[in-house]
Coordinates of C-alpha atoms in Angstrom, one line a residue:
Chain A
M1 CA -50.1 28.5 -5.5
S2 CA -46.9 28.1 -7.4
A3 CA -44.3 25.5 -6.7
P4 CA -41.4 26.7 -4.5
S5 CA -38.2 27.4 -6.3
L6 CA -35.4 25.0 -5.3
I7 CA -32.1 26.7 -4.6
A8 CA -30.1 23.4 -5.0
A9 CA -29.2 23.6 -8.7
S10 CA -27.0 26.7 -8.7
G11 CA -25.8 26.6 -12.3
D12 CA -22.2 27.7 -11.9
S13 CA -21.4 26.1 -8.6
L14 CA -18.6 23.6 -8.1
R15 CA -21.1 20.9 -7.2
E16 CA -23.0 21.4 -10.4
A17 CA -19.7 21.4 -12.4
F18 CA -18.8 18.1 -10.6
G19 CA -22.2 16.5 -11.3
K20 CA -22.2 17.4 -15.0
A21 CA -18.6 16.2 -15.4
L22 CA -19.3 12.9 -13.7
A23 CA -22.3 12.2 -15.8
T24 CA -20.2 12.8 -19.0
L25 CA -17.2 10.8 -17.7
A26 CA -19.5 7.8 -17.0
E27 CA -20.4 7.5 -20.6
T28 CA -16.9 6.1 -21.4
R29 CA -16.2 4.5 -18.0
E30 CA -18.6 1.6 -17.4
R31 CA -17.2 0.7 -14.0
L32 CA -18.2 4.1 -12.6
V33 CA -21.1 4.0 -10.1
A34 CA -22.4 6.7 -7.8
L35 CA -23.8 6.5 -4.3
D36 CA -26.1 9.0 -2.7
A37 CA -27.6 9.6 0.7
D38 CA -30.8 11.4 -0.2
I39 CA -29.2 14.7 -1.4
A40 CA -28.5 14.1 -5.1
G41 CA -30.3 17.4 -5.8
G42 CA -27.8 19.2 -3.6
T43 CA -24.5 17.5 -4.5
G44 CA -24.8 17.8 -8.3
L45 CA -25.3 14.0 -8.5
H46 CA -28.8 14.5 -10.0
H47 CA -27.1 14.9 -13.4
F48 CA -25.6 11.4 -13.0
R49 CA -28.9 9.9 -11.8
K50 CA -30.7 11.3 -14.8
A51 CA -28.1 10.1 -17.3
H52 CA -27.2 6.7 -15.7
P53 CA -30.1 5.6 -13.6
S54 CA -28.9 1.9 -13.4
R55 CA -25.6 3.0 -12.0
F56 CA -27.0 5.3 -9.4
F57 CA -27.4 3.8 -5.9
Q58 CA -29.5 5.2 -3.1
F59 CA -28.7 4.6 0.5
G60 CA -31.0 7.0 2.4
I61 CA -29.8 9.1 5.3
A62 CA -27.3 6.6 6.5
E63 CA -23.8 7.8 5.6
Q64 CA -21.7 5.4 7.7
N65 CA -23.2 2.4 5.9
M66 CA -22.9 4.1 2.5
M67 CA -19.2 4.8 3.0
A68 CA -18.3 1.2 3.9
V69 CA -20.6 -0.1 1.2
A70 CA -18.6 1.9 -1.3
G71 CA -15.5 0.0 -0.1
G72 CA -17.3 -3.3 -0.8
M73 CA -18.5 -2.2 -4.3
A74 CA -14.9 -1.2 -5.1
A75 CA -13.8 -4.7 -4.0
T76 CA -15.8 -6.1 -6.9
G77 CA -14.0 -4.0 -9.4
L78 CA -16.4 -1.0 -9.6
I79 CA -15.3 2.6 -9.2
P80 CA -17.7 4.0 -6.6
V81 CA -18.1 7.8 -6.2
V82 CA -19.7 8.5 -2.8
T83 CA -21.3 11.9 -2.4
T84 CA -22.8 13.8 0.5
F85 CA -22.3 17.0 2.3
A86 CA -18.8 17.6 3.7
V87 CA -20.1 17.6 7.3
F88 CA -21.7 14.1 6.8
C89 CA -18.4 12.8 5.4
L90 CA -17.0 13.7 8.8
R91 CA -19.7 11.4 10.3
A92 CA -18.2 8.5 8.3
V93 CA -14.5 9.3 8.7
E94 CA -13.9 6.0 10.4
Q95 CA -15.6 4.0 7.6
A96 CA -13.4 5.9 5.1
R97 CA -10.4 5.1 7.2
L98 CA -10.9 1.3 7.6
S99 CA -13.1 0.1 4.8
I100 CA -11.7 2.4 2.1
A101 CA -8.1 3.7 2.9
Y102 CA -6.8 0.8 5.0
A103 CA -8.1 -1.7 2.5
K104 CA -6.7 0.5 -0.3
R105 CA -10.0 0.7 -2.2
N106 CA -10.5 2.8 -5.3
V107 CA -13.3 5.0 -4.0
K108 CA -13.9 8.7 -4.6
I109 CA -15.5 10.6 -1.8
V110 CA -17.0 13.9 -3.1
A111 CA -18.1 16.4 -0.5
S112 CA -20.3 19.3 -1.3
H113 CA -21.2 22.2 1.0
P114 CA -17.9 22.7 2.7
G115 CA -17.0 25.6 5.0
L116 CA -18.8 28.9 5.4
D117 CA -19.7 28.7 1.7
V118 CA -22.7 26.7 3.0
G119 CA -24.2 30.0 4.2
P120 CA -27.6 30.2 5.9
D121 CA -27.9 26.5 7.1
G122 CA -25.5 27.7 9.8
G123 CA -22.7 26.3 12.0
S124 CA -24.0 22.8 12.2
A125 CA -23.7 22.3 8.5
Q126 CA -20.5 24.2 7.8
A127 CA -17.7 21.6 7.8
L128 CA -14.4 23.3 8.9
E129 CA -12.5 20.2 9.8
D130 CA -12.9 17.8 6.8
L131 CA -9.6 18.7 5.1
A132 CA -7.7 18.1 8.3
A133 CA -9.6 14.8 9.1
F134 CA -9.2 13.2 5.6
R135 CA -5.7 14.5 5.2
A136 CA -4.6 12.6 8.3
I137 CA -5.8 9.3 6.9
P138 CA -2.8 7.4 5.4
G139 CA -3.0 7.0 1.6
M140 CA -5.9 9.4 1.2
T141 CA -5.5 12.0 -1.6
V142 CA -7.3 15.3 -0.8
L143 CA -8.4 17.8 -3.4
S144 CA -10.2 21.2 -3.3
P145 CA -10.5 22.7 -6.9
A146 CA -10.9 26.4 -7.4
D147 CA -13.6 26.9 -10.1
P148 CA -16.1 25.0 -12.3
H149 CA -13.6 24.5 -15.1
E150 CA -11.0 23.1 -12.8
M151 CA -13.6 21.0 -11.0
A152 CA -14.5 19.2 -14.2
L153 CA -10.8 18.4 -14.8
A154 CA -10.2 17.4 -11.2
T155 CA -13.3 15.1 -11.4
Q156 CA -11.7 13.3 -14.3
A157 CA -8.3 13.1 -12.6
A158 CA -9.8 11.7 -9.5
V159 CA -11.9 9.1 -11.3
D160 CA -8.9 8.0 -13.4
F161 CA -6.5 8.0 -10.4
D162 CA -6.0 4.5 -8.8
G163 CA -6.7 5.0 -5.1
P164 CA -8.9 6.7 -2.5
V165 CA -9.6 10.4 -3.0
Y166 CA -11.5 13.0 -0.9
M167 CA -12.6 16.0 -3.0
R168 CA -14.4 19.1 -1.9
T169 CA -16.9 20.8 -4.2
G170 CA -18.9 23.9 -3.2
R171 CA -22.4 25.1 -2.7
S172 CA -22.5 28.8 -3.9
P173 CA -22.0 30.2 -7.4
A174 CA -18.3 30.1 -8.0
C175 CA -16.0 32.8 -9.5
S176 CA -14.3 31.7 -12.7
V177 CA -10.5 31.5 -12.3
Y178 CA -9.5 29.5 -15.4
A179 CA -10.2 29.8 -19.1
N180 CA -10.2 26.7 -21.2
G181 CA -6.8 25.1 -21.6
H182 CA -5.9 24.7 -17.9
V183 CA -4.1 21.4 -17.2
F184 CA -4.9 19.8 -13.8
R185 CA -2.5 17.4 -12.2
I186 CA -3.0 15.7 -8.8
G187 CA -0.1 16.8 -6.5
K188 CA 0.8 19.9 -8.5
G189 CA 0.1 23.5 -7.4
H190 CA -0.4 26.1 -10.1
I191 CA 1.0 29.7 -10.2
L192 CA -1.9 31.9 -11.3
R193 CA -0.1 35.2 -11.0
D194 CA 3.6 35.8 -10.5
G195 CA 5.1 38.0 -7.9
H196 CA 8.2 38.4 -5.8
D197 CA 7.3 40.0 -2.4
V198 CA 5.0 37.4 -1.0
T199 CA 3.1 34.2 -2.1
L200 CA -0.7 33.7 -1.5
I201 CA -1.4 30.0 -1.5
A202 CA -5.1 29.2 -1.6
C203 CA -7.6 26.5 -2.3
G204 CA -11.3 26.3 -3.3
V205 CA -13.3 29.5 -3.1
E206 CA -10.3 31.3 -1.6
V207 CA -8.4 31.2 -4.8
A208 CA -10.5 33.9 -6.5
R209 CA -10.3 36.0 -3.3
A210 CA -6.5 35.6 -3.3
L211 CA -6.3 36.9 -6.9
E212 CA -8.4 39.9 -5.8
A213 CA -6.1 40.4 -2.8
A214 CA -3.1 40.4 -5.1
K215 CA -4.7 43.3 -7.1
L216 CA -5.2 45.2 -3.8
L217 CA -1.6 44.6 -2.9
A218 CA -0.4 45.7 -6.4
A219 CA -2.1 49.0 -5.8
E220 CA 0.2 49.4 -2.8
N221 CA 3.3 48.4 -4.8
I222 CA 3.4 44.9 -3.2
S223 CA 4.1 42.1 -5.7
A224 CA 2.1 39.0 -4.7
R225 CA 2.4 35.6 -6.3
V226 CA -0.9 33.6 -6.2
V227 CA -0.8 29.8 -6.1
N228 CA -3.8 27.6 -6.5
M229 CA -3.1 24.6 -4.3
A230 CA -6.0 22.4 -5.4
T231 CA -4.2 19.3 -4.1
I232 CA -4.0 19.5 -0.3
K233 CA -2.5 16.0 -0.2
P234 CA 0.0 15.1 -1.4
I235 CA 1.1 18.8 -1.0
D236 CA 3.3 20.2 -3.8
A237 CA 6.3 20.6 -1.4
D238 CA 8.7 21.6 -4.1
L239 CA 6.5 24.5 -5.2
V240 CA 6.0 25.6 -1.6
A241 CA 9.7 25.6 -1.0
R242 CA 10.3 27.4 -4.2
C243 CA 7.8 30.1 -3.2
A244 CA 9.5 30.5 0.1
E245 CA 12.9 30.8 -1.6
E246 CA 11.7 33.3 -4.2
T247 CA 9.3 35.4 -2.2
G248 CA 10.3 34.9 1.4
A249 CA 6.8 35.2 2.9
I250 CA 3.7 33.1 2.6
V251 CA -0.1 33.5 3.3
T252 CA -2.4 30.5 3.2
A253 CA -6.1 31.0 2.6
E254 CA -8.9 28.4 3.0
D255 CA -12.5 28.1 3.9
H256 CA -11.6 25.8 6.8
N257 CA -10.2 25.9 10.3
T258 CA -6.7 27.2 10.2
I259 CA -5.7 24.0 12.1
G260 CA -4.8 21.0 10.0
G261 CA -6.0 22.0 6.5
L262 CA -4.2 23.8 3.7
G263 CA -2.3 26.0 6.2
G264 CA -1.1 23.0 8.1
A265 CA 0.0 21.2 5.0
V266 CA 1.9 24.2 3.7
A267 CA 3.5 24.9 7.1
E268 CA 4.6 21.2 7.5
A269 CA 6.2 21.3 4.0
L270 CA 8.0 24.6 4.8
V271 CA 9.5 23.5 8.1
R272 CA 10.9 20.5 6.4
A273 CA 12.5 22.4 3.6
R274 CA 12.8 26.2 4.0
P275 CA 11.0 27.9 6.8
C276 CA 9.8 31.5 6.2
P277 CA 7.1 33.7 7.8
V278 CA 3.6 32.3 7.3
E279 CA 0.2 33.9 8.0
F280 CA -2.9 31.8 8.0
V281 CA -6.3 33.0 6.6
G282 CA -9.2 30.7 7.6
L283 CA -11.5 30.1 10.6
E284 CA -9.6 30.8 13.7
D285 CA -10.6 27.7 15.5
V286 CA -14.3 28.8 15.8
F287 CA -17.6 27.5 14.3
G288 CA -19.6 29.5 11.8
E289 CA -23.2 30.7 11.9
S290 CA -26.1 31.5 9.6
G291 CA -25.7 34.2 7.0
E292 CA -25.1 34.6 3.3
P293 CA -21.7 33.3 2.2
D294 CA -20.4 36.8 1.4
E295 CA -21.5 38.2 4.8
L296 CA -19.9 35.2 6.5
A297 CA -16.6 35.5 4.6
E298 CA -16.4 39.2 5.6
K299 CA -17.3 38.5 9.3
Y300 CA -14.8 35.6 9.6
R301 CA -12.0 37.4 7.7
L302 CA -11.9 35.3 4.5
T303 CA -12.2 38.1 1.9
A304 CA -9.6 39.7 -0.2
P305 CA -8.9 42.7 2.1
H306 CA -8.2 40.2 5.0
I307 CA -5.9 38.2 2.8
A308 CA -4.1 41.4 1.8
A309 CA -3.7 42.4 5.4
A310 CA -2.3 39.0 6.3
A311 CA 0.2 39.4 3.4
K312 CA 1.4 42.7 4.9
R313 CA 1.8 41.0 8.3
A314 CA 3.9 38.3 6.7
L315 CA 6.0 40.9 4.8
K316 CA 6.6 42.8 8.0
R317 CA 7.9 39.7 9.7
K318 CA 10.0 38.9 6.7
R319 CA 11.7 42.3 6.8
H320 CA 12.2 42.2 10.6
G321 CA 13.1 38.5 10.5
Chain B
M1 CA -31.9 -50.1 2.7
S2 CA -31.2 -49.7 -1.0
A3 CA -27.7 -49.3 -2.3
I4 CA -28.3 -45.7 -3.3
S5 CA -29.6 -44.5 0.0
L6 CA -26.7 -46.4 1.8
A7 CA -24.2 -44.6 -0.5
A8 CA -25.9 -41.3 0.2
R9 CA -25.8 -41.9 3.9
Q10 CA -22.1 -42.8 3.8
D11 CA -21.5 -39.6 1.8
Q12 CA -23.3 -37.6 4.4
D13 CA -21.4 -39.3 7.2
R14 CA -18.1 -38.5 5.4
V15 CA -19.2 -34.9 5.1
H16 CA -20.0 -34.6 8.7
A17 CA -16.8 -36.3 9.8
R18 CA -14.9 -33.9 7.6
L19 CA -16.6 -30.9 9.0
A20 CA -16.1 -32.1 12.6
A21 CA -12.4 -32.5 11.8
I22 CA -12.2 -29.0 10.3
A23 CA -14.0 -27.5 13.3
A24 CA -11.6 -29.3 15.8
R25 CA -8.5 -28.2 13.9
T26 CA -9.8 -24.7 13.7
R27 CA -10.3 -24.5 17.5
Q28 CA -6.9 -26.0 18.2
L29 CA -5.0 -23.7 15.9
A30 CA -6.9 -20.7 17.2
I31 CA -6.0 -21.4 20.8
A32 CA -2.4 -22.2 19.9
G33 CA -2.1 -18.9 18.0
I34 CA -3.6 -16.9 20.9
Y35 CA -1.2 -18.7 23.4
R36 CA 1.8 -17.9 21.2
A37 CA 0.8 -14.3 20.7
G38 CA 0.3 -13.7 24.4
S39 CA -3.0 -11.9 23.5
G40 CA -6.2 -12.4 21.5
H41 CA -9.8 -13.2 22.0
P42 CA -10.4 -16.9 22.6
G43 CA -14.1 -16.9 23.6
G44 CA -15.5 -15.6 20.3
A45 CA -13.1 -17.6 18.2
L46 CA -14.3 -20.8 19.8
S47 CA -18.0 -19.9 19.5
A48 CA -17.6 -19.2 15.8
A49 CA -15.6 -22.4 14.9
D50 CA -18.4 -24.7 13.9
L51 CA -20.0 -21.9 11.7
L52 CA -16.6 -21.2 10.1
A53 CA -16.0 -25.0 9.5
V54 CA -19.3 -25.5 7.7
L55 CA -19.0 -22.3 5.7
Y56 CA -15.5 -23.1 4.4
G57 CA -15.8 -26.8 4.5
A58 CA -19.2 -27.2 2.6
E59 CA -20.7 -23.9 1.5
L60 CA -18.3 -21.4 0.1
N61 CA -17.2 -21.8 -3.5
I62 CA -13.6 -20.5 -3.4
P63 CA -11.8 -22.1 -6.4
G64 CA -8.2 -22.8 -5.5
G65 CA -8.6 -21.5 -2.0
T66 CA -7.5 -18.0 -3.1
A67 CA -9.1 -14.7 -3.6
D68 CA -8.2 -14.7 -7.3
D69 CA -11.4 -15.8 -9.0
P70 CA -13.8 -12.8 -9.5
A71 CA -16.7 -15.3 -9.4
R72 CA -15.8 -16.8 -6.0
D73 CA -18.1 -16.6 -3.0
R74 CA -17.0 -14.0 -0.4
F75 CA -16.9 -14.4 3.3
V76 CA -16.3 -11.3 5.5
L77 CA -15.5 -11.7 9.2
S78 CA -17.2 -8.5 10.4
K79 CA -16.5 -9.6 14.0
G80 CA -12.8 -9.1 13.2
H81 CA -11.6 -10.0 16.7
A82 CA -12.3 -13.7 15.9
A83 CA -9.3 -13.5 13.5
P84 CA -7.5 -16.4 15.2
A85 CA -10.4 -18.7 14.2
L86 CA -10.5 -17.3 10.6
Y87 CA -6.7 -17.9 10.1
A88 CA -7.2 -21.3 11.7
V89 CA -10.0 -22.4 9.5
W90 CA -8.0 -21.4 6.4
A91 CA -5.1 -23.6 7.7
A92 CA -7.5 -26.4 8.4
M93 CA -8.7 -26.1 4.8
G94 CA -5.2 -26.1 3.5
Y95 CA -5.6 -22.6 2.1
V96 CA -2.7 -21.2 4.1
A97 CA 0.2 -22.8 6.1
D98 CA -0.3 -23.5 9.9
A99 CA 2.3 -20.8 10.3
V100 CA -0.4 -18.2 9.5
P101 CA -2.6 -18.9 12.6
L102 CA 0.5 -19.6 14.6
A103 CA 2.1 -16.3 13.8
L104 CA -0.9 -14.4 15.1
R105 CA -0.3 -10.8 16.1
R106 CA 3.5 -11.0 15.4
I107 CA 5.3 -8.0 14.0
G108 CA 6.3 -8.2 10.4
T109 CA 3.8 -11.1 9.6
A110 CA 0.6 -11.2 7.6
S111 CA -1.3 -12.5 10.7
Q112 CA -2.6 -9.1 11.9
G113 CA -4.6 -9.0 15.1
H114 CA -7.7 -8.2 13.0
P115 CA -8.0 -9.4 9.4
H116 CA -6.3 -7.1 6.8
V117 CA -7.0 -7.7 3.2
L118 CA -3.7 -6.4 1.9
D119 CA -1.9 -9.0 4.0
L120 CA -4.3 -11.9 3.6
P121 CA -6.5 -11.4 0.5
L122 CA -8.9 -14.1 1.6
S123 CA -10.0 -11.7 4.3
E124 CA -11.9 -9.9 1.5
T125 CA -11.8 -6.7 3.5
S126 CA -10.2 -5.3 6.5
T127 CA -12.2 -5.5 9.7
G128 CA -11.8 -4.8 13.4
S129 CA -14.2 -1.8 13.8
L130 CA -17.6 -3.4 14.4
G131 CA -20.3 -2.9 11.9
Q132 CA -18.1 -2.1 9.0
G133 CA -17.5 -5.6 7.6
F134 CA -21.3 -6.0 7.3
S135 CA -21.6 -2.8 5.2
V136 CA -18.7 -3.9 3.1
A137 CA -20.3 -7.3 2.5
I138 CA -23.5 -5.4 1.4
G139 CA -21.4 -3.4 -1.0
M140 CA -19.9 -6.7 -2.4
A141 CA -23.4 -8.2 -2.8
L142 CA -24.6 -5.0 -4.6
G143 CA -21.5 -4.8 -6.8
L144 CA -21.6 -8.5 -7.8
R145 CA -25.3 -8.3 -8.6
H146 CA -24.8 -5.2 -10.6
Q147 CA -22.2 -7.0 -12.7
Y148 CA -24.3 -10.1 -13.1
V149 CA -21.9 -12.3 -11.1
A150 CA -23.8 -15.1 -9.4
A151 CA -21.5 -15.4 -6.4
R152 CA -22.9 -15.3 -2.9
V153 CA -21.7 -13.1 0.0
Y154 CA -21.5 -14.1 3.6
A155 CA -20.8 -12.0 6.6
M156 CA -20.4 -13.1 10.2
L157 CA -21.3 -10.6 12.9
G158 CA -20.9 -10.7 16.7
D159 CA -24.0 -10.2 18.9
G160 CA -22.4 -7.2 20.7
E161 CA -21.6 -5.9 17.2
C162 CA -25.3 -5.5 16.6
Q163 CA -25.4 -2.7 19.0
E164 CA -23.6 -0.6 16.4
G165 CA -26.0 1.8 14.6
E166 CA -24.3 1.0 11.3
V167 CA -25.5 -2.6 11.5
W168 CA -29.1 -1.4 11.4
E169 CA -28.4 1.1 8.6
G170 CA -27.0 -1.9 6.7
A171 CA -30.0 -4.1 7.7
M172 CA -32.4 -1.5 6.1
C173 CA -30.2 -1.1 3.1
A174 CA -29.8 -4.8 2.2
A175 CA -33.5 -5.4 2.6
H176 CA -34.4 -2.3 0.6
H177 CA -32.1 -3.4 -2.3
G178 CA -33.5 -7.0 -2.1
L179 CA -30.0 -8.6 -1.7
S180 CA -30.9 -12.3 -1.7
N181 CA -27.2 -13.0 -2.6
L182 CA -26.3 -11.9 0.9
C183 CA -26.4 -14.1 4.0
A184 CA -25.4 -12.7 7.4
I185 CA -24.7 -15.0 10.3
V186 CA -24.7 -13.8 13.9
D187 CA -22.5 -15.7 16.4
Y188 CA -25.0 -15.2 19.2
N189 CA -23.0 -16.3 22.2
K190 CA -24.8 -13.9 24.5
L191 CA -21.6 -12.4 26.0
Q192 CA -19.6 -9.3 25.1
S193 CA -16.5 -7.6 26.4
D194 CA -17.7 -6.5 29.8
D195 CA -20.7 -8.7 30.6
R196 CA -23.8 -10.4 29.1
N197 CA -25.5 -8.6 26.2
A198 CA -28.6 -8.5 28.3
N199 CA -26.8 -6.4 31.0
I200 CA -24.9 -4.2 28.6
M201 CA -27.5 -3.4 25.9
G202 CA -30.2 -6.0 25.3
L203 CA -30.7 -7.3 21.8
E204 CA -34.0 -9.2 22.2
P205 CA -36.4 -9.8 20.5
F206 CA -33.5 -10.3 18.2
A207 CA -35.0 -12.4 15.3
A208 CA -38.1 -10.2 15.4
K209 CA -36.0 -7.1 14.9
W210 CA -34.4 -8.6 11.7
R211 CA -37.7 -9.8 10.4
A212 CA -39.1 -6.3 11.0
F213 CA -36.2 -4.9 8.9
G214 CA -37.2 -7.2 6.0
W215 CA -34.9 -10.1 6.4
H216 CA -35.5 -13.8 6.3
A217 CA -34.4 -14.9 9.8
I218 CA -33.5 -18.5 10.7
E219 CA -32.6 -19.5 14.3
I220 CA -30.4 -22.5 14.9
D221 CA -28.0 -24.1 17.3
G222 CA -24.7 -22.8 16.0
H223 CA -22.8 -25.9 17.1
D224 CA -25.1 -28.3 15.3
R225 CA -23.3 -28.6 12.0
A226 CA -26.2 -30.3 10.2
A227 CA -28.5 -27.4 11.3
I228 CA -25.9 -24.9 10.0
L229 CA -25.8 -26.7 6.6
A230 CA -29.6 -26.7 6.4
A231 CA -29.8 -23.0 7.3
L232 CA -27.3 -22.0 4.7
A233 CA -29.2 -24.1 2.1
E234 CA -32.4 -22.3 3.1
A235 CA -30.6 -18.9 2.7
A236 CA -29.4 -19.9 -0.8
A237 CA -33.0 -20.9 -1.7
T238 CA -34.4 -17.5 -0.5
H239 CA -34.7 -15.3 -3.6
D240 CA -36.5 -12.2 -2.5
R241 CA -34.6 -10.9 0.5
P242 CA -31.4 -11.3 2.5
T243 CA -31.1 -14.0 5.1
I244 CA -29.9 -13.8 8.6
V245 CA -28.8 -16.9 10.4
I246 CA -29.0 -16.3 14.2
A247 CA -26.7 -19.0 15.5
H248 CA -27.1 -19.6 19.2
T249 CA -23.6 -20.5 20.4
I250 CA -21.6 -20.9 23.6
K251 CA -18.7 -18.6 24.1
G252 CA -15.5 -20.6 24.6
K253 CA -17.2 -23.7 23.2
G254 CA -15.0 -26.8 23.6
V255 CA -12.9 -25.6 26.5
S256 CA -14.5 -26.5 29.9
Y257 CA -13.2 -23.6 31.9
M258 CA -14.0 -21.0 29.2
E259 CA -17.5 -21.9 28.3
D260 CA -20.0 -19.1 28.9
R261 CA -17.5 -17.0 31.0
P262 CA -17.2 -13.3 29.9
L263 CA -13.6 -13.3 31.2
W264 CA -12.6 -15.2 28.1
H265 CA -14.1 -12.7 25.6
G266 CA -11.4 -10.1 25.9
S267 CA -7.8 -10.2 24.7
V268 CA -6.1 -12.6 27.2
K269 CA -2.7 -13.9 27.9
M270 CA -3.1 -17.7 28.2
K271 CA -0.9 -19.5 30.7
P272 CA 0.9 -22.7 29.6
D273 CA -1.1 -25.1 31.9
E274 CA -4.4 -23.5 30.8
T275 CA -3.3 -23.8 27.1
R276 CA -2.2 -27.5 27.5
Q277 CA -5.6 -28.3 29.1
A278 CA -7.5 -26.4 26.4
L279 CA -5.7 -28.1 23.5
A280 CA -6.1 -31.5 25.1
E281 CA -9.9 -30.9 25.6
L282 CA -10.0 -29.8 21.9
G283 CA -8.5 -33.1 20.8
A284 CA -5.0 -31.9 19.8
T285 CA -2.3 -34.6 19.6
E286 CA 0.6 -34.6 22.1
T287 CA 2.9 -33.9 19.1
D288 CA 0.9 -30.9 18.0
I289 CA 0.7 -29.6 21.6
A290 CA 4.4 -29.9 22.0
T291 CA 5.2 -28.3 18.7
W292 CA 2.8 -25.4 19.1
M293 CA 3.8 -24.6 22.7
A294 CA 7.6 -24.9 22.0

């Protein structure tokens, strides 16, 4: 009987890109340590464990303790990177709040397996609330990079940033959005494709789908701008206002509940600066279910045609506004 | 009696007199602060006072009385609601001014209702949500050991706090990692917010639970300062596992009408006559009472 093949190490996933980047970054950053709750194989952290075994700390299936321990390790001058699935980060939100954010500890919380991208494990495992929960914690920076290249850059930016960070990776093989040469800055959105009728603002796996949606719209003579908003907090309010000014309609797209995540952050920024019609692509306040990520994205309206349809709704409101 | 042993005994007497004075001052300032705040938890502050006095007065190595030295010992008050006693013992040690415990819970001051490390760095971490300070202390012990710093880490937990699942996650973790530089102390006063532990969620057999989790457990009378000193010495001499000191205490210790009454656990508004009686029973001078209650 042959050994079962593990599906954890998906070569071009965001989690793998994170794990490889972290292992490399640790070579020149002695204070970097990594904390795991028995899923290093799934979070990409196995690369770090292999390269830096003495700096890899195991906590077992006990995320609340692990999260607060990270605060304590940071208090001694280390830079702890805590990793688990996004849904288990939710389990330790209060530890992240008190022992990390309130105490202003330099801890990086890296969450793999967010959203419907989790796939067949089903609704219990698909975190749709993490961006909202962590965004609401004072002083917490929240990131959701778009592709493996950006993930590596964002990992470095997070590690070198002085303060608590929550960062989403991803389980499934990720589409490539960037070639080499991309510059990642915390707090800065990035215009991937220019356009003047409507702006599609996306994060994570939805960025590639938004680019595809822009092509669909172009075929109908609609010019869509695409923004990769990899920093959910602090949101790039200037860029959001500029997009409202220059295109007059906005669609947000995220693998997350439409309440409180990227859509919420963009809408909050808009009403403060320059309101315009906004349509939200994401989970409409429902839980997910088992299925392959692509099947789920289609069923729950996260794919390019659904983003394009939302863009047309926003355009219609803009014209009739 | 030889000259040497006489000198040693005089030294010991001096230490105990000093610790008794720190404990008394800690209780007085804690009650004065709670009275002035119009809220705060007196019961658990008084039960912890002797433990805090011995820790700060004889055990912790905190050069300069500040959180500046990376090699200092750390103390984390995981039962953060005993903040009045923590601020008071710092004042008794001369680490902070009396104004710190006396400004308890006042807007715009550093004397937050629960310890906040950004306001008072000696807090070492921010507490007030039970279970978390214990985990943070474990992280400090791991971090210090990883960096070859010989400092020790102490954490004080409440008994009711040990109903939090996180405490037992931490108990497993500290034993698994063999953190002999960690000593936890439970202020086991048997009462919690609403009633006796035994009626809310029983903890017994308490020491056996910790031993089963891999800890060295010592049970003492938490108001016997010589016993506290001996237990902390035993903890420091334990090199293969973390130590838990289960300190049997009396909630409200030192104030006759508070002792062992659940009513005095919670955040209370103390009346002037109650406060005057409490401070007198705790040995405060008339001058201090008049100043603090003004």
